Each structure stands twice: as C-alpha cells, then as structure tokens.
PDB file of C-alpha atoms in Angstrom:
ATOM      1  CA  ASP A  21     -69.118  71.993 -10.548  1.00  0.00           C
ATOM      2  CA  GLY A  22     -71.860  74.582 -11.047  1.00  0.00           C
ATOM      3  CA  GLY A  23     -70.882  74.717 -14.726  1.00  0.00           C
ATOM      4  CA  ILE A  24     -72.272  71.244 -15.445  1.00  0.00           C
ATOM      5  CA  THR A  25     -75.997  70.687 -15.412  1.00  0.00           C
ATOM      6  CA  GLN A  26     -78.037  67.551 -15.880  1.00  0.00           C
ATOM      7  CA  SER A  27     -81.747  67.233 -16.440  1.00  0.00           C
ATOM      8  CA  PRO A  28     -84.083  65.957 -15.361  1.00  0.00           C
ATOM      9  CA  LYS A  29     -83.141  65.161 -11.767  1.00  0.00           C
ATOM     10  CA  TYR A  30     -85.576  62.234 -11.693  1.00  0.00           C
ATOM     11  CA  LEU A  31     -86.832  60.280 -14.696  1.00  0.00           C
ATOM     12  CA  PHE A  32     -89.266  57.419 -14.991  1.00  0.00           C
ATOM     13  CA  ARG A  33     -89.298  55.089 -17.957  1.00  0.00           C
ATOM     14  CA  LYS A  34     -91.855  52.571 -19.057  1.00  0.00           C
ATOM     15  CA  GLU A  35     -90.861  49.239 -20.510  1.00  0.00           C
ATOM     16  CA  GLY A  36     -89.874  49.514 -24.177  1.00  0.00           C
ATOM     17  CA  GLN A  37     -89.463  53.271 -24.069  1.00  0.00           C
ATOM     18  CA  ASN A  38     -86.402  55.289 -25.075  1.00  0.00           C
ATOM     19  CA  VAL A  39     -85.454  58.194 -22.846  1.00  0.00           C
ATOM     20  CA  THR A  40     -82.834  60.930 -23.222  1.00  0.00           C
ATOM     21  CA  LEU A  41     -80.800  62.415 -20.394  1.00  0.00           C
ATOM     22  CA  SER A  42     -79.427  65.890 -20.867  1.00  0.00           C
ATOM     23  CA  CYS A  43     -75.921  67.079 -19.952  1.00  0.00           C
ATOM     24  CA  GLU A  44     -74.722  70.631 -20.565  1.00  0.00           C
ATOM     25  CA  GLN A  45     -71.493  72.384 -19.541  1.00  0.00           C
ATOM     26  CA  ASN A  46     -70.314  75.959 -19.867  1.00  0.00           C
ATOM     27  CA  LEU A  47     -66.758  75.280 -18.703  1.00  0.00           C
ATOM     28  CA  ASN A  48     -65.347  75.137 -22.233  1.00  0.00           C
ATOM     29  CA  HIS A  49     -64.197  71.575 -21.577  1.00  0.00           C
ATOM     30  CA  ASP A  50     -63.324  69.444 -24.574  1.00  0.00           C
ATOM     31  CA  ALA A  51     -64.026  66.042 -23.050  1.00  0.00           C
ATOM     32  CA  MET A  52     -67.328  64.768 -21.680  1.00  0.00           C
ATOM     33  CA  TYR A  53     -68.255  61.442 -20.079  1.00  0.00           C
ATOM     34  CA  TRP A  54     -71.279  59.416 -19.004  1.00  0.00           C
ATOM     35  CA  TYR A  55     -71.158  57.065 -16.024  1.00  0.00           C
ATOM     36  CA  ARG A  56     -73.663  54.714 -14.494  1.00  0.00           C
ATOM     37  CA  GLN A  57     -73.736  54.160 -10.729  1.00  0.00           C
ATOM     38  CA  ASP A  58     -75.697  51.352  -9.121  1.00  0.00           C
ATOM     39  CA  PRO A  59     -76.414  51.249  -5.368  1.00  0.00           C
ATOM     40  CA  GLY A  60     -73.296  50.477  -3.385  1.00  0.00           C
ATOM     41  CA  GLN A  61     -71.177  50.279  -6.496  1.00  0.00           C
ATOM     42  CA  GLY A  62     -68.581  52.349  -8.246  1.00  0.00           C
ATOM     43  CA  LEU A  63     -68.749  54.359 -11.427  1.00  0.00           C
ATOM     44  CA  ARG A  64     -68.883  52.491 -14.714  1.00  0.00           C
ATOM     45  CA  LEU A  65     -68.117  54.329 -17.940  1.00  0.00           C
ATOM     46  CA  ILE A  66     -70.815  54.215 -20.624  1.00  0.00           C
ATOM     47  CA  TYR A  67     -69.482  56.559 -23.328  1.00  0.00           C
ATOM     48  CA  TYR A  68     -66.984  59.377 -23.573  1.00  0.00           C
ATOM     49  CA  SER A  69     -66.194  62.084 -26.076  1.00  0.00           C
ATOM     50  CA  GLN A  70     -62.872  63.840 -26.478  1.00  0.00           C
ATOM     51  CA  ILE A  71     -63.999  66.278 -29.149  1.00  0.00           C
ATOM     52  CA  VAL A  72     -67.102  67.419 -30.990  1.00  0.00           C
ATOM     53  CA  ASN A  73     -68.553  64.874 -33.451  1.00  0.00           C
ATOM     54  CA  ASP A  74     -66.477  62.053 -31.971  1.00  0.00           C
ATOM     55  CA  PHE A  75     -67.154  59.611 -29.131  1.00  0.00           C
ATOM     56  CA  GLN A  76     -65.991  56.204 -27.908  1.00  0.00           C
ATOM     57  CA  LYS A  77     -67.689  53.322 -26.147  1.00  0.00           C
ATOM     58  CA  GLY A  78     -66.853  52.789 -22.523  1.00  0.00           C
ATOM     59  CA  ASP A  79     -67.132  49.578 -20.546  1.00  0.00           C
ATOM     60  CA  ILE A  80     -70.939  49.212 -20.613  1.00  0.00           C
ATOM     61  CA  ALA A  81     -72.139  50.893 -23.831  1.00  0.00           C
ATOM     62  CA  GLU A  82     -74.712  48.267 -24.845  1.00  0.00           C
ATOM     63  CA  GLY A  83     -78.243  49.666 -24.829  1.00  0.00           C
ATOM     64  CA  TYR A  84     -77.082  53.289 -24.777  1.00  0.00           C
ATOM     65  CA  SER A  85     -76.378  55.882 -27.453  1.00  0.00           C
ATOM     66  CA  VAL A  86     -74.876  59.383 -27.430  1.00  0.00           C
ATOM     67  CA  SER A  87     -74.244  62.332 -29.700  1.00  0.00           C
ATOM     68  CA  ARG A  88     -71.801  65.244 -29.508  1.00  0.00           C
ATOM     69  CA  GLU A  89     -72.962  67.864 -31.976  1.00  0.00           C
ATOM     70  CA  LYS A  90     -71.939  70.777 -29.771  1.00  0.00           C
ATOM     71  CA  LYS A  91     -69.030  71.215 -27.386  1.00  0.00           C
ATOM     72  CA  GLU A  92     -71.395  72.149 -24.581  1.00  0.00           C
ATOM     73  CA  SER A  93     -73.796  69.226 -24.892  1.00  0.00           C
ATOM     74  CA  PHE A  94     -73.513  65.436 -24.580  1.00  0.00           C
ATOM     75  CA  PRO A  95     -76.973  63.824 -24.343  1.00  0.00           C
ATOM     76  CA  LEU A  96     -77.367  60.161 -23.438  1.00  0.00           C
ATOM     77  CA  THR A  97     -80.224  58.045 -24.773  1.00  0.00           C
ATOM     78  CA  VAL A  98     -81.202  54.941 -22.844  1.00  0.00           C
ATOM     79  CA  THR A  99     -82.807  52.650 -25.379  1.00  0.00           C
ATOM     80  CA  SER A 100     -85.266  49.817 -24.903  1.00  0.00           C
ATOM     81  CA  ALA A 101     -82.343  47.442 -25.525  1.00  0.00           C
ATOM     82  CA  GLN A 102     -80.966  48.326 -22.075  1.00  0.00           C
ATOM     83  CA  LYS A 103     -82.693  45.687 -19.981  1.00  0.00           C
ATOM     84  CA  ASN A 104     -81.849  46.999 -16.536  1.00  0.00           C
ATOM     85  CA  PRO A 105     -81.576  50.787 -16.788  1.00  0.00           C
ATOM     86  CA  THR A 106     -82.579  51.718 -13.243  1.00  0.00           C
ATOM     87  CA  ALA A 107     -79.538  53.566 -11.873  1.00  0.00           C
ATOM     88  CA  PHE A 108     -78.001  56.934 -11.056  1.00  0.00           C
ATOM     89  CA  TYR A 109     -76.464  58.506 -14.173  1.00  0.00           C
ATOM     90  CA  LEU A 110     -73.602  60.971 -13.858  1.00  0.00           C
ATOM     91  CA  CYS A 111     -72.177  63.194 -16.554  1.00  0.00           C
ATOM     92  CA  ALA A 112     -68.691  64.666 -16.253  1.00  0.00           C
ATOM     93  CA  SER A 113     -66.394  66.923 -18.222  1.00  0.00           C
ATOM     94  CA  SER A 114     -62.685  67.706 -18.231  1.00  0.00           C
ATOM     95  CA  ILE A 115     -59.944  69.669 -19.920  1.00  0.00           C
ATOM     96  CA  LYS A 116     -56.648  68.035 -20.665  1.00  0.00           C
ATOM     97  CA  THR A 117     -55.632  68.008 -17.007  1.00  0.00           C
ATOM     98  CA  ASP A 118     -57.537  64.811 -16.336  1.00  0.00           C
ATOM     99  CA  THR A 119     -59.604  66.170 -13.455  1.00  0.00           C
ATOM    100  CA  GLN A 120     -63.231  65.346 -14.109  1.00  0.00           C
ATOM    101  CA  TYR A 121     -66.004  67.575 -12.840  1.00  0.00           C
ATOM    102  CA  PHE A 122     -69.346  65.907 -12.319  1.00  0.00           C
ATOM    103  CA  GLY A 123     -72.901  67.068 -12.841  1.00  0.00           C
ATOM    104  CA  PRO A 124     -75.570  66.556 -10.147  1.00  0.00           C
ATOM    105  CA  GLY A 125     -76.867  63.339 -11.717  1.00  0.00           C
ATOM    106  CA  THR A 126     -80.133  61.923 -13.017  1.00  0.00           C
ATOM    107  CA  ARG A 127     -81.885  59.116 -11.195  1.00  0.00           C
ATOM    108  CA  LEU A 128     -83.650  56.871 -13.709  1.00  0.00           C
ATOM    109  CA  THR A 129     -86.303  54.394 -12.609  1.00  0.00           C
ATOM    110  CA  VAL A 130     -88.068  51.841 -14.769  1.00  0.00           C
ATOM    111  CA  LEU A 131     -91.745  51.443 -13.986  1.00  0.00           C
TER     112      LEU A 131
ATOM    113  CA  GLY B  28     -57.443  47.527 -19.771  1.00  0.00           C
ATOM    114  CA  GLU B  29     -56.851  49.178 -16.432  1.00  0.00           C
ATOM    115  CA  ASN B  30     -58.209  47.518 -13.295  1.00  0.00           C
ATOM    116  CA  VAL B  31     -58.425  49.392  -9.994  1.00  0.00           C
ATOM    117  CA  GLU B  32     -59.069  47.562  -6.735  1.00  0.00           C
ATOM    118  CA  GLN B  33     -60.027  49.446  -3.589  1.00  0.00           C
ATOM    119  CA  HIS B  34     -60.040  48.331   0.055  1.00  0.00           C
ATOM    120  CA  PRO B  35     -61.756  48.278   2.434  1.00  0.00           C
ATOM    121  CA  SER B  36     -65.310  48.543   1.155  1.00  0.00           C
ATOM    122  CA  THR B  37     -66.491  49.924   4.496  1.00  0.00           C
ATOM    123  CA  LEU B  38     -64.553  51.647   7.267  1.00  0.00           C
ATOM    124  CA  SER B  39     -65.710  52.903  10.663  1.00  0.00           C
ATOM    125  CA  VAL B  40     -63.494  55.108  12.800  1.00  0.00           C
ATOM    126  CA  GLN B  41     -63.946  57.155  15.934  1.00  0.00           C
ATOM    127  CA  GLU B  42     -63.948  60.919  15.535  1.00  0.00           C
ATOM    128  CA  GLY B  43     -60.400  62.197  15.775  1.00  0.00           C
ATOM    129  CA  ASP B  44     -58.804  58.947  14.603  1.00  0.00           C
ATOM    130  CA  SER B  45     -57.119  58.464  11.225  1.00  0.00           C
ATOM    131  CA  ALA B  46     -58.562  56.636   8.241  1.00  0.00           C
ATOM    132  CA  VAL B  47     -56.609  54.934   5.453  1.00  0.00           C
ATOM    133  CA  ILE B  48     -58.030  53.699   2.159  1.00  0.00           C
ATOM    134  CA  LYS B  49     -55.870  51.696  -0.233  1.00  0.00           C
ATOM    135  CA  CYS B  50     -56.016  51.148  -3.975  1.00  0.00           C
ATOM    136  CA  THR B  51     -54.015  49.084  -6.433  1.00  0.00           C
ATOM    137  CA  TYR B  52     -53.882  49.487 -10.194  1.00  0.00           C
ATOM    138  CA  SER B  53     -52.807  47.144 -12.965  1.00  0.00           C
ATOM    139  CA  ASP B  54     -51.557  49.323 -15.826  1.00  0.00           C
ATOM    140  CA  SER B  55     -48.038  50.605 -15.243  1.00  0.00           C
ATOM    141  CA  ALA B  56     -48.683  53.341 -17.849  1.00  0.00           C
ATOM    142  CA  SER B  57     -51.229  55.030 -15.559  1.00  0.00           C
ATOM    143  CA  ASN B  58     -49.866  58.322 -14.302  1.00  0.00           C
ATOM    144  CA  TYR B  59     -52.777  60.246 -12.785  1.00  0.00           C
ATOM    145  CA  PHE B  60     -54.570  59.183  -9.597  1.00  0.00           C
ATOM    146  CA  PRO B  61     -57.501  61.273  -8.311  1.00  0.00           C
ATOM    147  CA  TRP B  62     -59.614  60.705  -5.216  1.00  0.00           C
ATOM    148  CA  TYR B  63     -63.281  61.657  -5.094  1.00  0.00           C
ATOM    149  CA  LYS B  64     -65.689  62.059  -2.188  1.00  0.00           C
ATOM    150  CA  GLN B  65     -69.377  61.382  -2.726  1.00  0.00           C
ATOM    151  CA  GLU B  66     -71.974  62.244  -0.134  1.00  0.00           C
ATOM    152  CA  LEU B  67     -75.294  60.420  -0.210  1.00  0.00           C
ATOM    153  CA  GLY B  68     -77.302  61.345  -3.315  1.00  0.00           C
ATOM    154  CA  LYS B  69     -74.736  63.918  -4.425  1.00  0.00           C
ATOM    155  CA  ARG B  70     -72.160  64.140  -7.181  1.00  0.00           C
ATOM    156  CA  PRO B  71     -68.560  62.920  -6.653  1.00  0.00           C
ATOM    157  CA  GLN B  72     -66.190  65.789  -5.911  1.00  0.00           C
ATOM    158  CA  LEU B  73     -62.422  65.776  -6.301  1.00  0.00           C
ATOM    159  CA  ILE B  74     -60.653  66.064  -2.962  1.00  0.00           C
ATOM    160  CA  ILE B  75     -57.040  65.414  -3.929  1.00  0.00           C
ATOM    161  CA  ASP B  76     -55.027  63.980  -6.792  1.00  0.00           C
ATOM    162  CA  ILE B  77     -51.457  62.893  -7.457  1.00  0.00           C
ATOM    163  CA  ARG B  78     -49.364  62.382 -10.542  1.00  0.00           C
ATOM    164  CA  SER B  79     -46.740  59.709 -10.994  1.00  0.00           C
ATOM    165  CA  ASN B  80     -43.813  62.104 -10.731  1.00  0.00           C
ATOM    166  CA  VAL B  81     -44.395  62.606  -6.993  1.00  0.00           C
ATOM    167  CA  GLY B  82     -44.659  60.167  -4.128  1.00  0.00           C
ATOM    168  CA  GLU B  83     -46.818  62.121  -1.716  1.00  0.00           C
ATOM    169  CA  LYS B  84     -49.154  65.086  -1.669  1.00  0.00           C
ATOM    170  CA  LYS B  85     -50.830  66.718   1.279  1.00  0.00           C
ATOM    171  CA  ASP B  86     -53.727  69.138   1.703  1.00  0.00           C
ATOM    172  CA  GLN B  87     -54.537  69.963   5.314  1.00  0.00           C
ATOM    173  CA  ARG B  88     -55.949  66.762   6.875  1.00  0.00           C
ATOM    174  CA  ILE B  89     -55.821  64.780   3.645  1.00  0.00           C
ATOM    175  CA  ALA B  90     -52.779  63.133   2.088  1.00  0.00           C
ATOM    176  CA  VAL B  91     -52.195  60.716  -0.749  1.00  0.00           C
ATOM    177  CA  THR B  92     -49.175  58.473  -1.220  1.00  0.00           C
ATOM    178  CA  LEU B  93     -48.128  56.670  -4.371  1.00  0.00           C
ATOM    179  CA  ASN B  94     -45.838  53.669  -4.787  1.00  0.00           C
ATOM    180  CA  LYS B  95     -45.269  53.220  -8.529  1.00  0.00           C
ATOM    181  CA  THR B  96     -43.164  50.122  -8.111  1.00  0.00           C
ATOM    182  CA  ALA B  97     -45.860  48.295  -6.207  1.00  0.00           C
ATOM    183  CA  LYS B  98     -48.625  50.006  -8.195  1.00  0.00           C
ATOM    184  CA  HIS B  99     -50.597  51.127  -5.223  1.00  0.00           C
ATOM    185  CA  PHE B 100     -51.733  54.425  -3.758  1.00  0.00           C
ATOM    186  CA  SER B 101     -53.474  55.361  -0.551  1.00  0.00           C
ATOM    187  CA  LEU B 102     -55.634  58.100   0.918  1.00  0.00           C
ATOM    188  CA  HIS B 103     -54.943  59.192   4.487  1.00  0.00           C
ATOM    189  CA  ILE B 104     -57.389  61.312   6.467  1.00  0.00           C
ATOM    190  CA  THR B 105     -56.193  62.515   9.867  1.00  0.00           C
ATOM    191  CA  GLU B 106     -58.255  63.913  12.747  1.00  0.00           C
ATOM    192  CA  THR B 107     -61.456  62.624  11.181  1.00  0.00           C
ATOM    193  CA  GLN B 108     -64.685  64.561  11.663  1.00  0.00           C
ATOM    194  CA  PRO B 109     -68.338  63.485  11.220  1.00  0.00           C
ATOM    195  CA  GLU B 110     -68.522  65.504   7.994  1.00  0.00           C
ATOM    196  CA  ASP B 111     -65.860  63.215   6.537  1.00  0.00           C
ATOM    197  CA  SER B 112     -68.497  60.459   6.436  1.00  0.00           C
ATOM    198  CA  ALA B 113     -69.084  59.651   2.761  1.00  0.00           C
ATOM    199  CA  VAL B 114     -68.099  57.223   0.019  1.00  0.00           C
ATOM    200  CA  TYR B 115     -64.584  57.705  -1.297  1.00  0.00           C
ATOM    201  CA  PHE B 116     -63.477  56.572  -4.753  1.00  0.00           C
ATOM    202  CA  CYS B 117     -59.960  56.189  -6.059  1.00  0.00           C
ATOM    203  CA  ALA B 118     -59.262  56.260  -9.782  1.00  0.00           C
ATOM    204  CA  ALA B 119     -56.435  55.886 -12.289  1.00  0.00           C
ATOM    205  CA  SER B 120     -55.793  57.082 -15.820  1.00  0.00           C
ATOM    206  CA  LYS B 121     -52.985  57.466 -18.336  1.00  0.00           C
ATOM    207  CA  GLY B 122     -53.533  61.196 -18.547  1.00  0.00           C
ATOM    208  CA  GLY B 123     -54.701  63.554 -21.263  1.00  0.00           C
ATOM    209  CA  TYR B 124     -58.157  62.597 -22.402  1.00  0.00           C
ATOM    210  CA  GLN B 125     -57.700  58.931 -21.596  1.00  0.00           C
ATOM    211  CA  LYS B 126     -60.596  57.365 -19.756  1.00  0.00           C
ATOM    212  CA  VAL B 127     -60.494  57.198 -15.986  1.00  0.00           C
ATOM    213  CA  THR B 128     -61.037  53.848 -14.243  1.00  0.00           C
ATOM    214  CA  PHE B 129     -62.652  54.040 -10.812  1.00  0.00           C
ATOM    215  CA  GLY B 130     -62.386  51.760  -7.807  1.00  0.00           C
ATOM    216  CA  THR B 131     -65.554  50.346  -6.256  1.00  0.00           C
ATOM    217  CA  GLY B 132     -65.602  52.814  -3.386  1.00  0.00           C
ATOM    218  CA  THR B 133     -65.117  52.869   0.393  1.00  0.00           C
ATOM    219  CA  LYS B 134     -67.942  53.897   2.663  1.00  0.00           C
ATOM    220  CA  LEU B 135     -66.364  55.798   5.556  1.00  0.00           C
ATOM    221  CA  GLN B 136     -68.329  56.312   8.740  1.00  0.00           C
ATOM    222  CA  VAL B 137     -66.931  58.625  11.402  1.00  0.00           C
ATOM    223  CA  ILE B 138     -68.526  57.936  14.756  1.00  0.00           C
ATOM    224  CA  PRO B 139     -68.892  61.017  16.997  1.00  0.00           C
TER     225      PRO B 139
END
C-alpha cells in the first residue's frame, strides 16, 4: 500500500472550477483505477487504465477525465461538468493477479 | 455487466461471536472474489480473496466460501474483536485486468 500515493489529501473546489487529483505508484503495476466513494456507499468505478496511453470509462465517467502518459501516474481531472463532485476519491493499482492496492484517498469538497 | 449484492448493510455482534457477510453476483464468468476491509477515513485493504477453482479459503479467524452454482460467496469472521469493527466490501471480477465490481458494503460493529 505504501507504494501508492495520492495528493492532496483534502481539496476544495469552487463552482465551475476544474481540479486535478494526483495518483502515483512505484509498484510497477500495469493497471490503475479511479473510484468514487460517497458516504455510506460502496466504490464506483470512474475510469481505469490497463496500459500506458490507454484507458476505459467505468460506470460513472461523466464529468471526469484522465490521462496515462506514464506507467507510474494516473491523474484524474474533475471538470465543471461534474455537478456533484463532493466525495472521497480512491486510486488503485494492480498487476495481472487482480488484487487491487489502494492509495490513501483524496477528499474533495465543493464550496 | 456484473452486479454484486451484499447483505446485511449493518451488522452488530458481541465480542467473541462470529460474523457472516453474504454476497451474490450475476455474471457466471466472474472468477475472482476479493474482500476488503475499510476503517473510517482510511483506504480499503485486502483481507482475503478466493478464486473460482476452490470452494473455501481460510486465514486465521477469517474464511471465505464460494458456491459457484448459486453464485454467492460469504465472509466468515470467528472470535470477533473490537478491532474488527469496520466496513467490509465484497467484489467480483473476471480476472486479468478486467474491472472489479464492488458490493455496497457492510458496516460491522463488534460490541465489547
């Protein structure tokens, strides 16, 4: 778990503003994932990437964008099109054994 | 796509008793079933997983059982302790780099 970092830990966004959440891993994992967690709810998949320069939409991709230019990095941008972005955002990575290892999370609040 | 249902949503047990959490999945092609524990404000952490070629797996006080025919799997925690209090998530995937679908979670409270 210590090999996956997310920053910042807390983030505040104003209406109409885009913000970018960072996710870095030094585990040499090929796959990376972004999840959204709302209070009392499970994990919903936003985007995932199986390899550099390739990514797929998850179940709730609208209002979000990602890039995967490096194996180690998978940043998530929350755009102004995401109308209700307040949530806990978790990044994860895995090798081909399916086990996902999670980062510590970023708590995003809209002001 | 895959749908994972998890029950109960909350569970309270006395310290020392057993706790059982049950999940069902919809896609018969799913073959990997992990369980995660998430403490308040922390990241989910894998506690045990099972693949479809086995029916049961045990790790100290934790065990998972899988019934492929019925498409359900369960987490069993014996001799519960206060530090077992957390939210537990089940999940299912088809393996490889396929996406993992999570259940909605069970909040377990162990009463001292």
